[in-house]
Protein backbone atom coordinates (compact mmCIF):
# COMPACT_ATOMS: atom_id res chain seq x y z
CA UNK A 1 0.00 0.00 0.00
CA UNK A 2 1.15 3.51 -0.68
CA UNK A 3 1.94 6.01 2.06
CA UNK A 4 3.16 9.57 2.45
CA UNK A 5 5.22 11.03 5.27
CA UNK A 6 5.52 14.72 5.96
CA UNK A 7 8.00 14.86 8.83
CA UNK A 8 7.38 18.46 9.81
CA UNK A 9 4.06 19.19 11.49
CA UNK A 10 4.79 22.91 11.82
CA UNK A 11 7.32 25.15 10.10
CA UNK A 12 7.92 28.82 10.85
CA UNK A 13 9.61 30.98 8.23
CA UNK A 14 10.27 34.68 8.08
CA UNK A 15 8.62 36.61 5.27
CA UNK A 16 11.01 36.82 2.34
CA UNK A 17 12.99 33.77 3.39
CA UNK A 18 13.21 30.57 1.41
CA UNK A 19 11.04 27.55 2.15
CA UNK A 20 11.37 23.81 1.81
CA UNK A 21 8.66 21.38 2.88
CA UNK A 22 9.61 17.74 3.02
CA UNK A 23 7.65 14.82 1.64
CA UNK A 24 8.63 11.16 1.48
CA UNK A 25 6.50 8.54 -0.17
CA UNK A 26 6.25 4.78 -0.32
CA UNK A 27 4.91 3.27 -3.50
CA UNK A 28 5.81 0.17 -5.46
CA UNK A 29 5.68 1.60 -8.94
CA UNK A 30 6.21 4.96 -10.59
CA UNK A 31 4.46 7.39 -8.30
CA UNK A 32 2.13 10.17 -9.26
CA UNK A 33 2.83 12.94 -6.78
CA UNK A 34 0.92 16.05 -5.85
CA UNK A 35 1.19 19.05 -3.56
CA UNK A 36 -1.98 20.78 -2.37
CA UNK A 37 -2.47 23.85 -0.20
CA UNK A 38 -5.39 24.42 2.15
CA UNK A 39 -6.05 27.87 3.55
CA UNK A 40 -8.16 28.14 6.73
CA UNK A 41 -11.77 27.21 6.06
CA UNK A 42 -11.06 26.47 2.41
CA UNK A 43 -10.87 23.43 0.19
CA UNK A 44 -7.67 22.16 -1.37
CA UNK A 45 -5.90 23.88 -4.23
CA UNK A 46 -3.47 22.00 -6.44
CA UNK A 47 -0.02 23.59 -6.44
CA UNK A 48 1.75 21.16 -8.75
CA UNK A 49 1.96 17.55 -9.83
CA UNK A 50 4.56 15.10 -11.08
CA UNK A 51 3.93 12.16 -13.37
CA UNK A 52 7.06 11.71 -15.43
CA UNK A 53 9.77 13.57 -17.29
CA UNK A 54 11.64 16.48 -15.83
CA UNK A 55 12.10 15.86 -12.13
CA UNK A 56 11.89 19.57 -11.30
CA UNK A 57 8.27 20.64 -11.52
CA UNK A 58 7.03 24.20 -11.57
CA UNK A 59 3.71 25.07 -10.03
CA UNK A 60 1.50 28.00 -9.25
CA UNK A 61 2.27 30.83 -6.83
CA UNK A 62 6.03 30.50 -7.39
CA UNK A 63 6.32 26.98 -5.95
CA UNK A 64 8.42 24.19 -7.34
CA UNK A 65 9.10 20.61 -6.31
CA UNK A 66 11.83 18.13 -7.10
CA UNK A 67 11.23 14.41 -7.48
CA UNK A 68 14.14 12.28 -6.26
CA UNK A 69 13.50 8.61 -6.84
CA UNK A 70 16.63 7.49 -4.98
CA UNK A 71 15.41 9.26 -1.86
CA UNK A 72 11.69 8.61 -2.39
CA UNK A 73 11.16 12.31 -1.88
CA UNK A 74 9.14 15.10 -3.45
CA UNK A 75 10.06 18.24 -1.55
CA UNK A 76 8.28 21.53 -2.13
CA UNK A 77 10.28 24.75 -2.36
CA UNK A 78 9.76 28.46 -2.74
CA UNK A 79 12.61 30.98 -2.92
CA UNK A 80 10.84 33.78 -1.06
CA UNK A 81 7.67 33.34 0.97
CA UNK A 82 4.90 35.88 1.38
CA UNK A 83 2.55 36.27 4.35
CA UNK A 84 -0.25 34.94 2.16
CA UNK A 85 1.56 31.59 1.93
CA UNK A 86 0.59 30.77 5.51
CA UNK A 87 -1.56 27.66 5.19
CA UNK A 88 -1.61 23.88 5.51
CA UNK A 89 0.34 22.00 2.84
CA UNK A 90 -0.42 18.42 1.88
CA UNK A 91 1.67 16.04 -0.16
CA UNK A 92 -0.20 13.18 -1.83
CA UNK A 93 0.52 10.12 -3.91
CA UNK A 94 -1.87 8.49 -6.32
CA UNK A 95 -1.89 5.22 -8.20
CA UNK A 96 -2.87 5.38 -11.83
CA UNK A 97 -2.47 9.12 -11.93
CA UNK A 98 -4.90 9.44 -9.08
CA UNK A 99 -7.62 7.38 -10.73
CA UNK A 100 -7.82 5.26 -7.57
CA UNK A 101 -7.90 8.27 -5.28
CA UNK A 102 -5.07 9.93 -3.43
CA UNK A 103 -3.22 9.06 -0.24
CA UNK A 104 -2.33 12.17 1.71
CA UNK A 105 0.37 12.97 4.20
CA UNK A 106 -0.61 14.47 7.55
CA UNK A 107 0.21 17.95 6.35
CA UNK A 108 2.65 20.70 7.31
CA UNK A 109 1.35 23.87 8.89
CA UNK A 110 3.31 26.86 7.58
CA UNK A 111 3.57 29.95 9.75
CA UNK A 112 5.00 33.16 8.32
CA UNK A 113 6.73 35.56 10.68
CA UNK A 114 6.74 39.25 9.73
CA UNK B 1 -9.30 22.20 -14.45
CA UNK B 2 -12.83 21.43 -13.36
CA UNK B 3 -14.53 23.71 -10.86
CA UNK B 4 -16.43 21.91 -8.11
CA UNK B 5 -19.31 23.38 -6.15
CA UNK B 6 -20.21 21.67 -2.92
CA UNK B 7 -23.12 22.29 -0.61
CA UNK B 8 -23.97 22.83 2.10
CA UNK B 9 -20.78 24.54 3.20
CA UNK B 10 -21.53 23.76 6.82
CA UNK B 11 -24.27 22.29 8.95
CA UNK B 12 -25.03 21.44 12.55
CA UNK B 13 -27.07 18.27 12.88
CA UNK B 14 -28.68 16.28 15.64
CA UNK B 15 -27.34 12.82 16.37
CA UNK B 16 -29.32 10.04 14.74
CA UNK B 17 -30.25 12.14 11.71
CA UNK B 18 -28.79 12.06 8.19
CA UNK B 19 -27.26 14.73 5.98
CA UNK B 20 -26.84 14.66 2.22
CA UNK B 21 -23.97 16.60 0.68
CA UNK B 22 -24.08 17.58 -2.97
CA UNK B 23 -21.18 17.99 -5.36
CA UNK B 24 -21.60 19.61 -8.77
CA UNK B 25 -18.79 19.79 -11.34
CA UNK B 26 -18.82 22.38 -14.12
CA UNK B 27 -17.66 19.83 -16.71
CA UNK B 28 -17.82 16.11 -17.22
CA UNK B 29 -15.18 14.24 -15.23
CA UNK B 30 -14.27 10.58 -15.28
CA UNK B 31 -13.54 10.19 -11.61
CA UNK B 32 -15.19 11.56 -8.50
CA UNK B 33 -14.18 10.84 -4.95
CA UNK B 34 -15.31 11.62 -1.42
CA UNK B 35 -12.86 12.32 1.40
CA UNK B 36 -13.17 12.95 5.12
CA UNK B 37 -10.96 15.34 7.06
CA UNK B 38 -11.34 14.92 10.78
CA UNK B 39 -10.47 17.90 12.99
CA UNK B 40 -6.79 18.74 12.70
CA UNK B 41 -6.14 15.70 10.55
CA UNK B 42 -5.30 14.87 6.98
CA UNK B 43 -7.70 13.66 4.31
CA UNK B 44 -8.88 10.07 4.17
CA UNK B 45 -10.52 8.60 1.09
CA UNK B 46 -14.03 7.36 1.79
CA UNK B 47 -15.01 6.04 -1.61
CA UNK B 48 -14.89 6.39 -5.35
CA UNK B 49 -18.22 7.48 -6.79
CA UNK B 50 -18.91 5.39 -9.88
CA UNK B 51 -21.30 6.70 -12.49
CA UNK B 52 -24.34 4.48 -12.80
CA UNK B 53 -23.14 1.85 -10.36
CA UNK B 54 -22.37 1.28 -6.70
CA UNK B 55 -19.54 3.26 -5.17
CA UNK B 56 -16.25 1.60 -4.27
CA UNK B 57 -15.56 1.98 -0.56
CA UNK B 58 -12.24 2.07 1.23
CA UNK B 59 -11.54 -0.08 4.23
CA UNK B 60 -13.40 1.16 7.25
CA UNK B 61 -16.23 2.80 5.31
CA UNK B 62 -19.50 1.07 4.44
CA UNK B 63 -22.41 1.83 2.17
CA UNK B 64 -25.01 1.76 4.93
CA UNK B 65 -23.24 4.58 6.74
CA UNK B 66 -22.10 6.59 3.71
CA UNK B 67 -24.41 5.92 0.76
CA UNK B 68 -23.17 7.62 -2.41
CA UNK B 69 -24.92 8.36 -5.65
CA UNK B 70 -23.51 9.45 -8.99
CA UNK B 71 -26.26 9.66 -11.59
CA UNK B 72 -24.10 11.35 -14.26
CA UNK B 73 -20.60 12.61 -14.99
CA UNK B 74 -21.05 15.98 -13.27
CA UNK B 75 -22.93 15.28 -10.04
CA UNK B 76 -22.58 13.17 -6.92
CA UNK B 77 -24.03 13.04 -3.43
CA UNK B 78 -22.73 11.65 -0.16
CA UNK B 79 -25.11 10.93 2.71
CA UNK B 80 -23.85 10.65 6.26
CA UNK B 81 -26.41 8.41 7.94
CA UNK B 82 -27.45 7.96 11.56
CA UNK B 83 -24.92 10.55 12.64
CA UNK B 84 -23.00 10.57 15.88
CA UNK B 85 -20.57 13.19 17.23
CA UNK B 86 -17.70 11.08 15.85
CA UNK B 87 -18.92 11.98 12.35
CA UNK B 88 -18.09 15.63 12.94
CA UNK B 89 -15.60 16.35 10.16
CA UNK B 90 -15.06 18.19 6.93
CA UNK B 91 -16.28 16.19 3.95
CA UNK B 92 -14.77 17.01 0.55
CA UNK B 93 -15.52 15.84 -2.92
CA UNK B 94 -12.92 15.70 -5.65
CA UNK B 95 -13.07 15.17 -9.37
CA UNK B 96 -10.91 14.89 -12.43
CA UNK B 97 -10.27 13.08 -15.66
CA UNK B 98 -7.46 10.78 -16.62
CA UNK B 99 -3.95 11.43 -15.51
CA UNK B 100 -4.15 14.81 -13.94
CA UNK B 101 -4.49 16.86 -10.86
CA UNK B 102 -7.78 16.37 -9.16
CA UNK B 103 -9.64 19.45 -7.98
CA UNK B 104 -11.55 19.68 -4.76
CA UNK B 105 -14.72 21.30 -3.59
CA UNK B 106 -14.53 23.77 -0.74
CA UNK B 107 -15.81 21.17 1.70
CA UNK B 108 -18.76 20.67 4.04
CA UNK B 109 -18.03 21.30 7.69
CA UNK B 110 -20.32 19.00 9.67
CA UNK B 111 -20.90 19.27 13.39
CA UNK B 112 -23.04 16.62 15.08
CA UNK B 113 -24.52 17.51 18.46
Coordinates of C-alpha atoms in Angstrom, one line a residue:
Chain A
X1 CA 0.0 0.0 0.0
X2 CA 1.2 3.5 -0.7
X3 CA 1.9 6.0 2.1
X4 CA 3.2 9.6 2.4
X5 CA 5.2 11.0 5.3
X6 CA 5.5 14.7 6.0
X7 CA 8.0 14.9 8.8
X8 CA 7.4 18.5 9.8
X9 CA 4.1 19.2 11.5
X10 CA 4.8 22.9 11.8
X11 CA 7.3 25.1 10.1
X12 CA 7.9 28.8 10.9
X13 CA 9.6 31.0 8.2
X14 CA 10.3 34.7 8.1
X15 CA 8.6 36.6 5.3
X16 CA 11.0 36.8 2.3
X17 CA 13.0 33.8 3.4
X18 CA 13.2 30.6 1.4
X19 CA 11.0 27.5 2.1
X20 CA 11.4 23.8 1.8
X21 CA 8.7 21.4 2.9
X22 CA 9.6 17.7 3.0
X23 CA 7.6 14.8 1.6
X24 CA 8.6 11.2 1.5
X25 CA 6.5 8.5 -0.2
X26 CA 6.3 4.8 -0.3
X27 CA 4.9 3.3 -3.5
X28 CA 5.8 0.2 -5.5
X29 CA 5.7 1.6 -8.9
X30 CA 6.2 5.0 -10.6
X31 CA 4.5 7.4 -8.3
X32 CA 2.1 10.2 -9.3
X33 CA 2.8 12.9 -6.8
X34 CA 0.9 16.0 -5.9
X35 CA 1.2 19.0 -3.6
X36 CA -2.0 20.8 -2.4
X37 CA -2.5 23.9 -0.2
X38 CA -5.4 24.4 2.1
X39 CA -6.1 27.9 3.6
X40 CA -8.2 28.1 6.7
X41 CA -11.8 27.2 6.1
X42 CA -11.1 26.5 2.4
X43 CA -10.9 23.4 0.2
X44 CA -7.7 22.2 -1.4
X45 CA -5.9 23.9 -4.2
X46 CA -3.5 22.0 -6.4
X47 CA 0.0 23.6 -6.4
X48 CA 1.8 21.2 -8.7
X49 CA 2.0 17.5 -9.8
X50 CA 4.6 15.1 -11.1
X51 CA 3.9 12.2 -13.4
X52 CA 7.1 11.7 -15.4
X53 CA 9.8 13.6 -17.3
X54 CA 11.6 16.5 -15.8
X55 CA 12.1 15.9 -12.1
X56 CA 11.9 19.6 -11.3
X57 CA 8.3 20.6 -11.5
X58 CA 7.0 24.2 -11.6
X59 CA 3.7 25.1 -10.0
X60 CA 1.5 28.0 -9.2
X61 CA 2.3 30.8 -6.8
X62 CA 6.0 30.5 -7.4
X63 CA 6.3 27.0 -5.9
X64 CA 8.4 24.2 -7.3
X65 CA 9.1 20.6 -6.3
X66 CA 11.8 18.1 -7.1
X67 CA 11.2 14.4 -7.5
X68 CA 14.1 12.3 -6.3
X69 CA 13.5 8.6 -6.8
X70 CA 16.6 7.5 -5.0
X71 CA 15.4 9.3 -1.9
X72 CA 11.7 8.6 -2.4
X73 CA 11.2 12.3 -1.9
X74 CA 9.1 15.1 -3.4
X75 CA 10.1 18.2 -1.5
X76 CA 8.3 21.5 -2.1
X77 CA 10.3 24.8 -2.4
X78 CA 9.8 28.5 -2.7
X79 CA 12.6 31.0 -2.9
X80 CA 10.8 33.8 -1.1
X81 CA 7.7 33.3 1.0
X82 CA 4.9 35.9 1.4
X83 CA 2.6 36.3 4.3
X84 CA -0.3 34.9 2.2
X85 CA 1.6 31.6 1.9
X86 CA 0.6 30.8 5.5
X87 CA -1.6 27.7 5.2
X88 CA -1.6 23.9 5.5
X89 CA 0.3 22.0 2.8
X90 CA -0.4 18.4 1.9
X91 CA 1.7 16.0 -0.2
X92 CA -0.2 13.2 -1.8
X93 CA 0.5 10.1 -3.9
X94 CA -1.9 8.5 -6.3
X95 CA -1.9 5.2 -8.2
X96 CA -2.9 5.4 -11.8
X97 CA -2.5 9.1 -11.9
X98 CA -4.9 9.4 -9.1
X99 CA -7.6 7.4 -10.7
X100 CA -7.8 5.3 -7.6
X101 CA -7.9 8.3 -5.3
X102 CA -5.1 9.9 -3.4
X103 CA -3.2 9.1 -0.2
X104 CA -2.3 12.2 1.7
X105 CA 0.4 13.0 4.2
X106 CA -0.6 14.5 7.5
X107 CA 0.2 17.9 6.4
X108 CA 2.7 20.7 7.3
X109 CA 1.4 23.9 8.9
X110 CA 3.3 26.9 7.6
X111 CA 3.6 29.9 9.7
X112 CA 5.0 33.2 8.3
X113 CA 6.7 35.6 10.7
X114 CA 6.7 39.3 9.7
Chain B
X1 CA -9.3 22.2 -14.4
X2 CA -12.8 21.4 -13.4
X3 CA -14.5 23.7 -10.9
X4 CA -16.4 21.9 -8.1
X5 CA -19.3 23.4 -6.1
X6 CA -20.2 21.7 -2.9
X7 CA -23.1 22.3 -0.6
X8 CA -24.0 22.8 2.1
X9 CA -20.8 24.5 3.2
X10 CA -21.5 23.8 6.8
X11 CA -24.3 22.3 9.0
X12 CA -25.0 21.4 12.5
X13 CA -27.1 18.3 12.9
X14 CA -28.7 16.3 15.6
X15 CA -27.3 12.8 16.4
X16 CA -29.3 10.0 14.7
X17 CA -30.2 12.1 11.7
X18 CA -28.8 12.1 8.2
X19 CA -27.3 14.7 6.0
X20 CA -26.8 14.7 2.2
X21 CA -24.0 16.6 0.7
X22 CA -24.1 17.6 -3.0
X23 CA -21.2 18.0 -5.4
X24 CA -21.6 19.6 -8.8
X25 CA -18.8 19.8 -11.3
X26 CA -18.8 22.4 -14.1
X27 CA -17.7 19.8 -16.7
X28 CA -17.8 16.1 -17.2
X29 CA -15.2 14.2 -15.2
X30 CA -14.3 10.6 -15.3
X31 CA -13.5 10.2 -11.6
X32 CA -15.2 11.6 -8.5
X33 CA -14.2 10.8 -4.9
X34 CA -15.3 11.6 -1.4
X35 CA -12.9 12.3 1.4
X36 CA -13.2 13.0 5.1
X37 CA -11.0 15.3 7.1
X38 CA -11.3 14.9 10.8
X39 CA -10.5 17.9 13.0
X40 CA -6.8 18.7 12.7
X41 CA -6.1 15.7 10.6
X42 CA -5.3 14.9 7.0
X43 CA -7.7 13.7 4.3
X44 CA -8.9 10.1 4.2
X45 CA -10.5 8.6 1.1
X46 CA -14.0 7.4 1.8
X47 CA -15.0 6.0 -1.6
X48 CA -14.9 6.4 -5.4
X49 CA -18.2 7.5 -6.8
X50 CA -18.9 5.4 -9.9
X51 CA -21.3 6.7 -12.5
X52 CA -24.3 4.5 -12.8
X53 CA -23.1 1.8 -10.4
X54 CA -22.4 1.3 -6.7
X55 CA -19.5 3.3 -5.2
X56 CA -16.3 1.6 -4.3
X57 CA -15.6 2.0 -0.6
X58 CA -12.2 2.1 1.2
X59 CA -11.5 -0.1 4.2
X60 CA -13.4 1.2 7.3
X61 CA -16.2 2.8 5.3
X62 CA -19.5 1.1 4.4
X63 CA -22.4 1.8 2.2
X64 CA -25.0 1.8 4.9
X65 CA -23.2 4.6 6.7
X66 CA -22.1 6.6 3.7
X67 CA -24.4 5.9 0.8
X68 CA -23.2 7.6 -2.4
X69 CA -24.9 8.4 -5.7
X70 CA -23.5 9.4 -9.0
X71 CA -26.3 9.7 -11.6
X72 CA -24.1 11.3 -14.3
X73 CA -20.6 12.6 -15.0
X74 CA -21.1 16.0 -13.3
X75 CA -22.9 15.3 -10.0
X76 CA -22.6 13.2 -6.9
X77 CA -24.0 13.0 -3.4
X78 CA -22.7 11.7 -0.2
X79 CA -25.1 10.9 2.7
X80 CA -23.9 10.6 6.3
X81 CA -26.4 8.4 7.9
X82 CA -27.4 8.0 11.6
X83 CA -24.9 10.6 12.6
X84 CA -23.0 10.6 15.9
X85 CA -20.6 13.2 17.2
X86 CA -17.7 11.1 15.9
X87 CA -18.9 12.0 12.4
X88 CA -18.1 15.6 12.9
X89 CA -15.6 16.3 10.2
X90 CA -15.1 18.2 6.9
X91 CA -16.3 16.2 3.9
X92 CA -14.8 17.0 0.5
X93 CA -15.5 15.8 -2.9
X94 CA -12.9 15.7 -5.6
X95 CA -13.1 15.2 -9.4
X96 CA -10.9 14.9 -12.4
X97 CA -10.3 13.1 -15.7
X98 CA -7.5 10.8 -16.6
X99 CA -3.9 11.4 -15.5
X100 CA -4.1 14.8 -13.9
X101 CA -4.5 16.9 -10.9
X102 CA -7.8 16.4 -9.2
X103 CA -9.6 19.4 -8.0
X104 CA -11.6 19.7 -4.8
X105 CA -14.7 21.3 -3.6
X106 CA -14.5 23.8 -0.7
X107 CA -15.8 21.2 1.7
X108 CA -18.8 20.7 4.0
X109 CA -18.0 21.3 7.7
X110 CA -20.3 19.0 9.7
X111 CA -20.9 19.3 13.4
X112 CA -23.0 16.6 15.1
X113 CA -24.5 17.5 18.5

